[in-house]
Short mmCIF file of C-alpha atoms in Angstrom, two decimals:
data_model
loop_
_atom_site.label_atom_id
_atom_site.label_comp_id
_atom_site.label_asym_id
_atom_site.label_seq_id
_atom_site.Cartn_x
_atom_site.Cartn_y
_atom_site.Cartn_z
CA MET A 11 0.07 0.03 0.05
CA PHE A 12 1.43 3.32 -1.08
CA HIS A 13 0.14 6.90 -0.89
CA LYS A 14 0.89 7.80 -4.57
CA ASN A 15 -1.90 10.26 -5.21
CA PHE A 16 -1.32 12.93 -2.59
CA TYR A 17 -1.57 16.48 -4.04
CA VAL A 18 -1.76 19.85 -2.56
CA PRO A 19 -2.31 23.31 -4.14
CA GLY A 20 0.54 24.67 -6.32
CA GLU A 21 3.34 22.42 -7.75
CA GLU A 22 4.33 19.84 -5.04
CA ILE A 23 6.09 16.63 -5.27
CA PRO A 24 4.05 13.76 -3.65
CA ILE A 25 5.15 12.78 -0.15
CA ILE A 26 6.60 9.31 -0.15
CA VAL A 27 6.13 7.42 3.03
CA LEU A 28 5.77 3.83 4.46
CA THR A 29 2.33 2.91 5.89
CA PRO A 30 2.12 1.99 9.50
CA GLU A 31 1.71 -1.92 8.14
CA GLN A 32 5.03 -1.39 6.33
CA LEU A 33 6.88 -0.01 9.21
CA ASN A 34 5.51 -2.76 11.53
CA PHE A 35 6.84 -5.44 8.99
CA LEU A 36 10.34 -3.99 9.32
CA ILE A 37 10.24 -3.77 13.09
CA TYR A 38 8.78 -7.17 13.94
CA ASP A 39 9.16 -9.75 10.96
CA ASN A 40 12.14 -11.70 12.20
CA GLN A 41 11.90 -14.11 9.27
CA PHE A 42 12.60 -11.12 6.86
CA GLN A 43 15.41 -9.87 9.04
CA GLY A 44 16.97 -13.41 8.80
CA THR A 45 17.24 -12.98 5.08
CA LEU A 46 19.29 -9.85 5.28
CA SER A 47 22.97 -9.35 5.02
CA PRO A 48 24.71 -7.66 7.96
CA ARG A 49 24.83 -4.41 5.67
CA LEU A 50 21.27 -4.47 5.19
CA GLU A 51 20.45 -5.49 8.70
CA ARG A 52 22.26 -2.37 9.73
CA THR A 53 20.31 -0.26 7.14
CA LYS A 54 17.06 -1.79 8.38
CA ASP A 55 17.92 -0.84 12.11
CA ILE A 56 18.86 2.80 11.02
CA PHE A 57 15.70 3.11 8.94
CA ILE A 58 13.45 2.00 11.69
CA PHE A 59 15.14 4.27 14.19
CA GLY A 60 14.54 7.04 11.78
CA CYS A 61 11.11 6.27 11.03
CA THR A 62 10.57 6.36 14.94
CA VAL A 63 12.01 9.65 16.00
CA ALA A 64 11.24 11.86 13.20
CA LEU A 65 14.77 13.57 13.21
CA ARG A 66 16.19 15.19 10.14
CA VAL A 67 18.75 12.72 8.67
CA SER A 68 21.65 15.44 9.46
CA ASP A 69 20.68 15.18 13.09
CA LEU A 70 20.10 11.39 13.08
CA LEU A 71 23.38 10.41 11.81
CA ASN A 72 25.36 12.65 14.26
CA LEU A 73 23.59 11.19 17.31
CA ASN A 74 25.99 10.38 20.20
CA GLY A 75 26.01 9.50 23.92
CA SER A 76 25.24 13.19 24.86
CA ASN A 77 21.86 13.01 23.12
CA LEU A 78 20.78 9.90 25.23
CA GLU A 79 19.32 10.29 28.67
CA ILE A 80 18.11 7.54 31.01
CA SER A 81 15.48 8.50 33.65
CA ASN A 82 13.60 6.11 35.66
CA ASP A 83 14.46 3.17 33.43
CA SER A 84 13.07 5.19 30.36
CA TYR A 85 15.23 6.13 27.48
CA TYR A 86 15.04 9.55 25.91
CA LEU A 87 16.70 11.28 22.92
CA LYS A 88 17.60 14.94 23.50
CA VAL A 89 18.56 16.71 20.17
CA THR A 90 18.99 20.42 19.05
CA SER A 91 18.33 20.59 15.44
CA LYS A 92 20.99 21.95 13.29
CA LYS A 93 18.55 23.61 10.98
CA THR A 94 15.97 25.29 13.56
CA GLN A 95 18.10 25.13 16.82
CA SER A 96 14.96 23.83 18.31
CA LEU A 97 15.33 21.35 21.34
CA THR A 98 13.54 17.88 20.84
CA ARG A 99 13.11 15.41 23.59
CA ILE A 100 11.89 12.01 22.60
CA LYS A 101 10.77 9.15 24.56
CA LEU A 102 12.03 5.83 22.90
CA PRO A 103 9.98 2.63 22.55
CA ASP A 104 11.47 -0.72 23.37
CA TYR A 105 12.41 -1.88 19.87
CA ALA A 106 14.48 1.50 19.46
CA ILE A 107 16.21 1.07 22.75
CA GLU A 108 17.19 -2.48 21.49
CA ILE A 109 18.73 -0.92 18.30
CA LEU A 110 20.74 1.60 20.22
CA LYS A 111 22.05 -1.36 22.72
CA LYS A 112 23.09 -3.21 19.59
CA TYR A 113 25.21 -0.59 17.84
CA HIS A 114 26.38 1.89 20.63
CA CYS A 115 30.14 2.36 19.65
CA LYS A 116 32.32 3.61 22.27
CA ARG A 117 35.18 4.42 19.92
CA HIS A 118 33.05 6.56 17.62
CA ARG A 119 30.66 7.79 20.22
CA LYS A 120 27.76 7.24 17.77
CA LEU A 121 24.42 5.73 18.77
CA LEU A 122 24.07 4.36 15.22
CA PRO A 123 26.20 2.66 12.77
CA VAL A 124 28.54 5.11 11.05
CA ILE A 125 27.41 5.42 7.28
CA THR A 126 27.39 8.20 4.84
CA ASN A 127 24.08 9.53 3.53
CA TYR A 128 25.04 8.58 0.05
CA ASN A 129 25.42 4.83 1.10
CA LEU A 130 22.35 4.90 3.41
CA ASN A 131 20.17 5.96 0.47
CA LYS A 132 21.48 3.28 -1.76
CA ASN A 133 20.97 0.58 0.98
CA ILE A 134 17.46 1.80 1.77
CA LYS A 135 16.51 1.25 -1.86
CA LEU A 136 18.00 -2.27 -1.71
CA LEU A 137 16.24 -3.04 1.52
CA ALA A 138 12.81 -1.91 0.12
CA GLN A 139 13.51 -3.98 -2.93
CA THR A 140 14.43 -7.04 -0.82
CA ALA A 141 11.20 -6.43 1.10
CA GLY A 142 9.26 -6.80 -2.28
CA TRP A 143 8.22 -3.18 -2.37
CA THR A 144 8.49 -3.05 -6.18
CA ASP A 145 5.35 -2.03 -7.35
CA ARG A 146 5.62 0.82 -10.08
CA PHE A 147 4.08 4.16 -9.83
CA ALA A 148 4.20 7.43 -11.96
CA LYS A 149 5.87 10.30 -10.07
CA MET A 150 3.81 13.11 -10.75
CA ARG A 151 3.69 16.76 -9.67
CA SER A 152 0.48 18.76 -9.19
CA ARG A 153 -0.43 22.08 -10.53
CA ARG A 154 -3.00 24.17 -8.52
CA GLY A 155 -3.77 21.11 -6.41
CA ILE A 156 -4.75 18.93 -9.60
CA SER A 157 -2.92 15.87 -10.81
CA GLU A 158 -2.69 15.34 -14.51
CA SER A 159 -4.81 12.22 -15.03
CA PRO A 160 -4.67 10.98 -11.57
CA GLY A 161 -4.77 7.23 -11.28
CA LYS A 162 -4.15 6.67 -14.96
CA GLN A 163 -1.06 5.78 -16.80
CA LEU A 164 0.04 8.38 -19.45
CA LYS A 165 1.41 7.41 -22.74
CA ASN A 166 5.21 7.17 -22.56
CA GLN A 167 5.03 8.27 -18.89
CA THR A 168 7.99 7.27 -16.88
CA THR A 169 7.19 5.03 -13.94
CA HIS A 170 9.32 4.20 -10.83
CA ARG A 171 9.41 1.21 -8.41
CA PHE A 172 8.29 2.29 -5.04
CA CYS A 173 11.57 0.97 -3.66
CA ASP A 174 13.63 3.38 -5.90
CA LEU A 175 11.52 6.26 -4.57
CA LEU A 176 12.66 5.89 -1.07
CA THR A 177 15.43 8.00 0.45
CA SER A 178 16.83 8.87 3.96
CA HIS A 179 14.22 11.68 3.97
CA THR A 180 11.61 8.97 3.92
CA MET A 181 12.36 8.18 7.65
CA ARG A 182 11.40 11.47 9.01
CA ARG A 183 8.11 11.87 6.87
CA THR A 184 7.12 8.40 7.74
CA ALA A 185 7.59 9.01 11.40
CA ILE A 186 5.39 12.18 11.24
CA THR A 187 2.62 10.75 9.24
CA THR A 188 2.64 7.61 11.31
CA MET A 189 2.23 9.58 14.60
CA LEU A 190 -0.37 11.54 12.99
CA SER A 191 -2.37 8.38 11.60
CA LEU A 192 -2.26 6.56 14.91
CA GLY A 193 -3.82 9.37 16.79
CA MET A 194 -1.04 11.51 18.30
CA THR A 195 -2.28 15.38 18.22
CA GLU A 196 -0.82 17.58 15.94
CA TYR A 197 0.66 19.71 18.58
CA MET A 198 2.49 16.75 19.98
CA VAL A 199 3.83 15.82 16.84
CA ARG A 200 5.04 19.43 16.05
CA LYS A 201 6.93 19.24 19.31
CA ILE A 202 8.63 16.35 18.27
CA SER A 203 9.30 17.28 14.54
CA GLY A 204 10.29 20.82 15.39
CA HIS A 205 7.83 22.15 13.00
CA SER A 206 6.19 25.76 13.65
CA ALA A 207 2.27 25.90 14.12
CA ASN A 208 1.81 27.50 10.63
CA SER A 209 4.29 25.12 8.62
CA LYS A 210 3.01 24.53 5.27
CA GLU A 211 5.09 21.39 4.97
CA PHE A 212 3.55 20.09 8.21
CA PHE A 213 0.05 20.74 6.72
CA ARG A 214 0.88 18.31 3.89
CA TYR A 215 1.88 15.54 6.31
CA VAL A 216 -1.71 16.34 8.29
CA ALA A 217 -3.52 15.87 4.97
CA LEU A 218 -1.42 12.63 3.98
CA ALA A 219 -2.30 11.11 7.39
CA GLN A 220 -5.89 11.99 7.12
CA SER A 221 -6.06 10.28 3.72
CA TYR A 222 -4.61 7.11 5.21
CA ILE A 223 -7.37 7.21 8.18
CA ASP A 224 -10.02 7.86 5.59
CA LYS A 225 -8.95 4.81 3.38
CA GLU A 226 -8.68 2.60 6.49
CA THR A 227 -12.16 3.87 7.76
CA GLU A 228 -13.65 3.05 4.44
CA ALA A 229 -12.07 -0.43 4.47
CA PHE A 230 -13.46 -1.07 7.99
CA TYR A 231 -16.92 -0.17 7.11
CA GLN A 232 -16.73 -2.28 3.89
CA ARG A 233 -15.85 -5.17 5.78
CA LEU A 234 -18.58 -4.41 8.31
CA SER A 235 -21.01 -4.30 5.30
CA GLU A 236 -19.67 -7.72 4.11
CA THR A 237 -20.02 -9.25 7.55
CA LYS A 238 -23.70 -8.17 7.76
CA PHE A 239 -24.32 -9.74 4.17
CA SER A 240 -22.78 -12.92 5.26
CA GLN A 241 -25.06 -13.01 8.47
CA GLN A 242 -28.06 -12.18 6.33
CA ASN A 243 -27.31 -15.22 4.09
CA LEU A 244 -26.65 -17.47 7.10
CA VAL A 245 -30.08 -16.62 8.58
CA ARG A 246 -31.71 -17.55 5.27
CA ASN A 247 -30.16 -20.90 5.03
CA THR A 248 -31.07 -22.03 8.46
#
């Protein structure tokens, strides 16, 4: 599942994110992890961590021991953004703590494996390909909020595999939209992401998260309708 038709007024590039289901797969599917090389396993762990804490990639790859705080058996990240100088304090879930314990390197003082952004981007695409996320989509821009021929394949139009559209920026975008989709308030998400209250970029995440919620709600009511129909048939046949 992929949010491929998200458009906003003006000329905008669609936001590319993982769904909560895809993120859950990366976090908890041990069978998939068993198929990965050490290089891709490290990439997966960095990617999962980035999809959890919503940091900009420049801040994520520079995390060190001074960014980690332990209080009452809870782990927190404390980060001052290089871009905005805003301070973020994020409580970490158990799976993120396990990643830090796995990779904490005293020699480099880094919390995550040392890797360049170039190699991380390359590995993320390979990781997603290994996960089977290879469906093809048209990467279209919108003008004045309208997509040209949305949902249709244009003649001679270039398509891209979903895995090839993922980059290190996908981590932060996925974290923000996942938090919103699963019910965290906009105010709390902004506190974590560092967006201002009137950020146009943040409004795009809100709209994308709402589109996911709408789609899941429609699917729920469709399943409910099918259940009702099945029950009616059962009554008739008794």
